[in-house]
Amino acid sequence: MATGPTHAMSGLAAWAAVTALADTHAIGQLSPKTWVVGATLASGAALLPDIDHPKSTVASTFGGVSRGASAALSGFSGFLYRLTRTKRDSDRDGTHRGFTHTLIFAVLAGLATTAIVQTSQGTALGVLMFFFAGLAVRGLMHTWCPRKDAILITVASLVLTLACWAWAGDQPTDAAAFGLAVMIGCVAHFVGDAITEQGCPMLWPVPLTGKTWYPVAPPKVMRMRTGGKVEMVLVGPGLTIVAVALSSVVLYRVGAAPWLAQLDLPPEVMAWIAPSS
């Protein structure tokens, strides 16, 4: 589960699931725009960990700027891997699926997002929205726009950001929710990589079986090949259905999807969708 579209949809599905299942007060009173911004951040953040690979979908999103950042993080990840690996860890360079594929990175990314939103006057949130929207668009359109067409991704990201800002109400300022969205997106990426053949060292630096970079993964029989039939036929479409369904539920709860009430759904389902009604 490591192709761009699947990662992007996994971030959206995870954000929708958390906000649909959590108590409303646990993440604040989300406005429709706040939820949409969070969904965009989560979808983009589900691509972010692959910034450590110079040839990844993410690295080509904004042309030379993102490729430069990718090269720097790839080098840092390799250095950290060599510095902290044990004799039991794999003999690899550690530049990919290293530091940016750990829970520590997810937490730091979320905290940085929260801090940026809290300390800015609004401009920084627009920049974050633009950045993560670009990652999400690049992930979903990874075969549509080749590496040289970064300008198209930039334009699409700008349009998406402006459309969200103009959609409804005042500017969203729920910094904690936005930080949580980024964390959720990163973790969704880790889970997706964990069920591929290589696994994901998300628990670094916790030593497991003598390895600080232990590749968390299910038994081999439950893993899948990146871009294989299982991902493309089952996992990807399944995540899309879940993401759309749960997103509709949350948007209905925040008053942005009234059409859902017009569907002929069983009373039990509507009772869960709108528990306060």
Short mmCIF file of C-alpha atoms in Angstrom, two decimals:
data_model
loop_
_atom_site.label_atom_id
_atom_site.label_comp_id
_atom_site.label_asym_id
_atom_site.label_seq_id
_atom_site.Cartn_x
_atom_site.Cartn_y
_atom_site.Cartn_z
CA MET A 1 0.00 0.00 0.00
CA ALA A 2 2.57 2.50 -1.09
CA THR A 3 1.35 4.08 -4.31
CA GLY A 4 0.37 7.74 -4.20
CA PRO A 5 -3.41 7.41 -4.61
CA THR A 6 -3.71 4.73 -1.93
CA HIS A 7 -1.63 6.72 0.54
CA ALA A 8 -3.66 9.89 -0.08
CA MET A 9 -6.98 8.07 0.36
CA SER A 10 -5.71 6.34 3.49
CA GLY A 11 -5.01 9.73 5.07
CA LEU A 12 -8.49 10.99 4.24
CA ALA A 13 -10.10 7.75 5.43
CA ALA A 14 -8.17 7.86 8.72
CA TRP A 15 -9.09 11.51 9.38
CA ALA A 16 -12.73 10.82 8.56
CA ALA A 17 -12.76 7.73 10.81
CA VAL A 18 -11.22 9.54 13.78
CA THR A 19 -13.57 12.50 13.51
CA ALA A 20 -16.59 10.25 12.93
CA LEU A 21 -15.89 7.96 15.87
CA ALA A 22 -14.47 10.44 18.38
CA ASP A 23 -16.53 12.47 20.80
CA THR A 24 -17.12 15.88 19.27
CA HIS A 25 -15.61 17.63 22.31
CA ALA A 26 -12.46 15.50 22.13
CA ILE A 27 -11.23 17.39 19.05
CA GLY A 28 -13.17 20.59 19.43
CA GLN A 29 -16.29 21.88 17.75
CA LEU A 30 -15.27 21.46 14.13
CA SER A 31 -16.74 23.80 11.56
CA PRO A 32 -17.21 22.50 8.00
CA LYS A 33 -14.21 24.48 6.77
CA THR A 34 -12.04 23.32 9.66
CA TRP A 35 -12.89 19.71 8.85
CA VAL A 36 -12.11 20.19 5.15
CA VAL A 37 -8.78 21.84 5.94
CA GLY A 38 -7.99 18.96 8.31
CA ALA A 39 -8.95 16.45 5.61
CA THR A 40 -6.60 18.16 3.16
CA LEU A 41 -3.76 18.19 5.67
CA ALA A 42 -4.29 14.51 6.52
CA SER A 43 -4.44 13.49 2.85
CA GLY A 44 -1.25 15.37 2.08
CA ALA A 45 0.51 14.20 5.24
CA ALA A 46 -0.17 10.61 4.18
CA LEU A 47 2.39 11.28 1.41
CA LEU A 48 4.83 13.30 3.52
CA PRO A 49 6.98 10.46 4.99
CA ASP A 50 8.20 9.53 1.49
CA ILE A 51 9.96 12.90 1.27
CA ASP A 52 13.08 10.93 2.26
CA HIS A 53 13.19 9.28 -1.20
CA PRO A 54 14.47 11.58 -4.01
CA LYS A 55 12.50 9.62 -6.63
CA SER A 56 9.25 9.47 -4.69
CA THR A 57 5.96 11.08 -5.69
CA VAL A 58 6.38 13.70 -2.96
CA ALA A 59 9.90 14.70 -3.97
CA SER A 60 8.72 15.88 -7.40
CA THR A 61 5.66 17.80 -6.17
CA PHE A 62 7.12 21.31 -6.23
CA GLY A 63 10.05 20.78 -8.55
CA GLY A 64 13.53 21.75 -7.40
CA VAL A 65 12.33 23.00 -4.00
CA SER A 66 10.83 19.68 -2.93
CA ARG A 67 13.67 17.70 -4.51
CA GLY A 68 16.16 19.74 -2.49
CA ALA A 69 14.24 19.11 0.72
CA SER A 70 14.06 15.43 -0.18
CA ALA A 71 17.81 15.20 -0.68
CA ALA A 72 18.46 16.86 2.68
CA LEU A 73 16.05 14.61 4.60
CA SER A 74 17.31 11.53 2.79
CA GLY A 75 20.85 12.35 3.88
CA PHE A 76 19.79 13.02 7.46
CA SER A 77 17.77 9.81 7.58
CA GLY A 78 20.74 7.79 6.35
CA PHE A 79 23.04 9.41 8.91
CA LEU A 80 20.60 8.70 11.75
CA TYR A 81 20.16 5.10 10.62
CA ARG A 82 23.89 4.43 10.59
CA LEU A 83 24.28 6.17 13.94
CA THR A 84 21.61 4.17 15.77
CA ARG A 85 21.45 0.82 13.99
CA THR A 86 22.45 -2.35 15.81
CA LYS A 87 24.17 -5.47 14.50
CA ARG A 88 20.76 -7.05 14.05
CA ASP A 89 19.40 -4.27 11.86
CA SER A 90 19.51 -4.65 8.08
CA ASP A 91 22.71 -3.67 6.31
CA ARG A 92 21.18 -0.88 4.19
CA ASP A 93 21.81 2.83 3.74
CA GLY A 94 18.65 3.80 5.67
CA THR A 95 17.93 6.82 3.51
CA HIS A 96 14.39 5.59 2.76
CA ARG A 97 11.92 4.27 5.33
CA GLY A 98 14.06 5.75 8.04
CA PHE A 99 13.42 8.72 10.35
CA THR A 100 10.46 10.11 8.41
CA HIS A 101 8.75 6.73 8.80
CA THR A 102 8.71 6.82 12.61
CA LEU A 103 6.07 7.87 15.13
CA ILE A 104 8.53 10.45 16.45
CA PHE A 105 8.49 12.15 13.06
CA ALA A 106 4.68 12.06 12.99
CA VAL A 107 4.47 13.70 16.42
CA LEU A 108 7.05 16.35 15.52
CA ALA A 109 5.22 17.12 12.26
CA GLY A 110 1.93 17.47 14.13
CA LEU A 111 3.42 19.65 16.87
CA ALA A 112 5.12 21.86 14.28
CA THR A 113 1.83 22.29 12.44
CA THR A 114 0.04 23.23 15.67
CA ALA A 115 2.75 25.69 16.65
CA ILE A 116 2.79 27.34 13.22
CA VAL A 117 -0.98 27.83 13.21
CA GLN A 118 -1.03 29.11 16.81
CA THR A 119 1.73 31.67 16.33
CA SER A 120 0.72 32.98 12.92
CA GLN A 121 -1.88 35.53 11.91
CA GLY A 122 -3.37 33.27 9.24
CA THR A 123 -0.86 33.45 6.42
CA ALA A 124 1.07 30.43 7.65
CA LEU A 125 -2.07 28.28 7.65
CA GLY A 126 -2.65 29.22 4.03
CA VAL A 127 0.91 28.17 3.21
CA LEU A 128 0.44 24.86 5.04
CA MET A 129 -2.82 24.27 3.23
CA PHE A 130 -1.12 24.97 -0.11
CA PHE A 131 1.77 22.62 0.71
CA PHE A 132 -0.33 19.68 1.87
CA ALA A 133 -2.90 20.19 -0.89
CA GLY A 134 -0.03 19.88 -3.35
CA LEU A 135 1.06 16.60 -1.81
CA ALA A 136 -2.49 15.26 -1.91
CA VAL A 137 -3.01 16.28 -5.55
CA ARG A 138 0.35 14.84 -6.56
CA GLY A 139 -0.50 11.60 -4.77
CA LEU A 140 -3.86 11.22 -6.45
CA MET A 141 -2.55 12.24 -9.87
CA HIS A 142 0.82 10.51 -9.73
CA THR A 143 0.54 9.09 -13.26
CA TRP A 144 -1.23 12.13 -14.74
CA CYS A 145 1.49 14.68 -14.09
CA PRO A 146 5.05 13.57 -14.79
CA ARG A 147 7.98 14.92 -12.84
CA LYS A 148 8.50 17.89 -15.16
CA ASP A 149 4.93 19.13 -14.65
CA ALA A 150 5.37 20.39 -11.08
CA ILE A 151 3.87 23.71 -12.20
CA LEU A 152 0.52 21.99 -12.83
CA ILE A 153 0.52 20.55 -9.32
CA THR A 154 1.37 24.00 -7.93
CA VAL A 155 -1.54 25.60 -9.77
CA ALA A 156 -3.95 22.83 -8.73
CA SER A 157 -2.85 23.19 -5.12
CA LEU A 158 -3.35 26.96 -5.22
CA VAL A 159 -6.83 26.59 -6.70
CA LEU A 160 -7.80 24.03 -4.06
CA THR A 161 -6.50 26.27 -1.26
CA LEU A 162 -8.33 29.34 -2.52
CA ALA A 163 -11.55 27.36 -3.07
CA CYS A 164 -11.46 26.10 0.51
CA TRP A 165 -10.83 29.61 1.87
CA ALA A 166 -13.76 31.02 -0.09
CA TRP A 167 -16.10 28.12 0.66
CA ALA A 168 -17.57 29.07 4.03
CA GLY A 169 -17.33 31.26 7.08
CA ASP A 170 -14.35 32.68 8.88
CA GLN A 171 -10.83 31.38 8.72
CA PRO A 172 -10.43 28.10 10.66
CA THR A 173 -8.09 28.40 13.64
CA ASP A 174 -8.29 25.04 15.40
CA ALA A 175 -4.54 24.53 15.62
CA ALA A 176 -4.78 21.34 17.69
CA ALA A 177 -7.13 19.72 15.17
CA PHE A 178 -4.78 20.59 12.30
CA GLY A 179 -1.79 19.15 14.14
CA LEU A 180 -3.78 16.01 14.84
CA ALA A 181 -4.71 15.75 11.17
CA VAL A 182 -1.06 15.78 10.14
CA MET A 183 -0.20 13.11 12.71
CA ILE A 184 -3.10 10.96 11.52
CA GLY A 185 -2.00 11.28 7.91
CA CYS A 186 1.57 10.26 8.73
CA VAL A 187 0.44 7.27 10.79
CA ALA A 188 -1.86 6.18 7.96
CA HIS A 189 1.22 6.16 5.73
CA PHE A 190 3.13 4.02 8.23
CA VAL A 191 0.33 1.48 8.43
CA GLY A 192 0.16 1.35 4.65
CA ASP A 193 3.89 0.71 4.36
CA ALA A 194 3.76 -1.85 7.17
CA ILE A 195 1.54 -4.17 5.15
CA THR A 196 3.91 -4.19 2.18
CA GLU A 197 6.84 -6.57 1.80
CA GLN A 198 9.42 -4.31 3.51
CA GLY A 199 7.46 -3.29 6.60
CA CYS A 200 7.88 0.06 8.38
CA PRO A 201 10.25 0.97 11.27
CA MET A 202 7.61 3.21 12.86
CA LEU A 203 8.53 2.32 16.46
CA TRP A 204 12.15 3.54 16.31
CA PRO A 205 14.10 3.79 18.60
CA VAL A 206 12.28 1.17 20.71
CA PRO A 207 14.45 -2.00 20.50
CA LEU A 208 12.50 -5.05 19.33
CA THR A 209 14.31 -8.37 18.93
CA GLY A 210 17.55 -6.44 19.25
CA LYS A 211 16.70 -4.04 16.39
CA THR A 212 16.20 -0.30 16.84
CA TRP A 213 14.86 -0.09 13.28
CA TYR A 214 12.56 -3.08 13.57
CA PRO A 215 10.34 -3.30 10.43
CA VAL A 216 6.81 -3.53 11.84
CA ALA A 217 4.75 -5.79 9.58
CA PRO A 218 2.13 -8.55 9.74
CA PRO A 219 3.05 -12.15 8.82
CA LYS A 220 4.34 -12.45 5.24
CA VAL A 221 1.17 -14.13 4.06
CA MET A 222 -0.76 -10.96 4.96
CA ARG A 223 1.56 -8.53 3.18
CA MET A 224 1.06 -7.21 -0.33
CA ARG A 225 3.20 -6.00 -3.18
CA THR A 226 3.29 -2.26 -3.79
CA GLY A 227 1.14 -1.49 -6.82
CA GLY A 228 0.01 -5.11 -7.02
CA LYS A 229 -3.48 -6.40 -7.78
CA VAL A 230 -4.49 -6.58 -4.11
CA GLU A 231 -3.75 -2.90 -3.60
CA MET A 232 -5.14 -1.69 -6.90
CA VAL A 233 -8.28 -3.85 -6.96
CA LEU A 234 -9.17 -4.22 -3.27
CA VAL A 235 -7.31 -1.88 -0.90
CA GLY A 236 -7.38 1.32 -2.95
CA PRO A 237 -11.06 1.17 -3.97
CA GLY A 238 -12.04 -0.03 -0.49
CA LEU A 239 -10.32 2.91 1.15
CA THR A 240 -12.01 5.29 -1.27
CA ILE A 241 -15.45 3.94 -0.37
CA VAL A 242 -14.71 4.17 3.36
CA ALA A 243 -13.30 7.69 3.01
CA VAL A 244 -16.31 8.97 1.06
CA ALA A 245 -18.83 7.31 3.40
CA LEU A 246 -17.24 8.51 6.64
CA SER A 247 -16.55 11.97 5.23
CA SER A 248 -20.25 12.29 4.37
CA VAL A 249 -21.16 11.32 7.93
CA VAL A 250 -18.90 13.93 9.52
CA LEU A 251 -19.91 16.67 7.08
CA TYR A 252 -23.56 15.91 7.83
CA ARG A 253 -22.89 16.25 11.56
CA VAL A 254 -21.27 19.66 11.06
CA GLY A 255 -24.12 20.81 8.84
CA ALA A 256 -22.46 20.59 5.43
CA ALA A 257 -24.16 17.52 3.93
CA PRO A 258 -27.94 17.87 4.46
CA TRP A 259 -28.59 15.65 1.46
CA LEU A 260 -27.62 12.63 3.57
CA ALA A 261 -30.91 12.91 5.45
CA GLN A 262 -32.78 12.42 2.16
CA LEU A 263 -31.36 8.95 1.65
CA ASP A 264 -33.53 5.99 2.59
CA LEU A 265 -31.20 4.72 5.30
CA PRO A 266 -32.26 2.37 8.13
CA PRO A 267 -33.20 4.16 11.39
CA GLU A 268 -30.31 2.47 13.18
CA VAL A 269 -27.84 3.93 10.69
CA MET A 270 -29.30 7.43 10.94
CA ALA A 271 -29.23 7.17 14.74
CA TRP A 272 -25.46 6.62 14.53
CA ILE A 273 -24.93 9.30 11.87
CA ALA A 274 -26.87 11.89 13.89
CA PRO A 275 -26.84 10.68 17.52
CA SER A 276 -28.12 13.99 18.88
CA SER A 277 -31.25 14.05 16.71
#
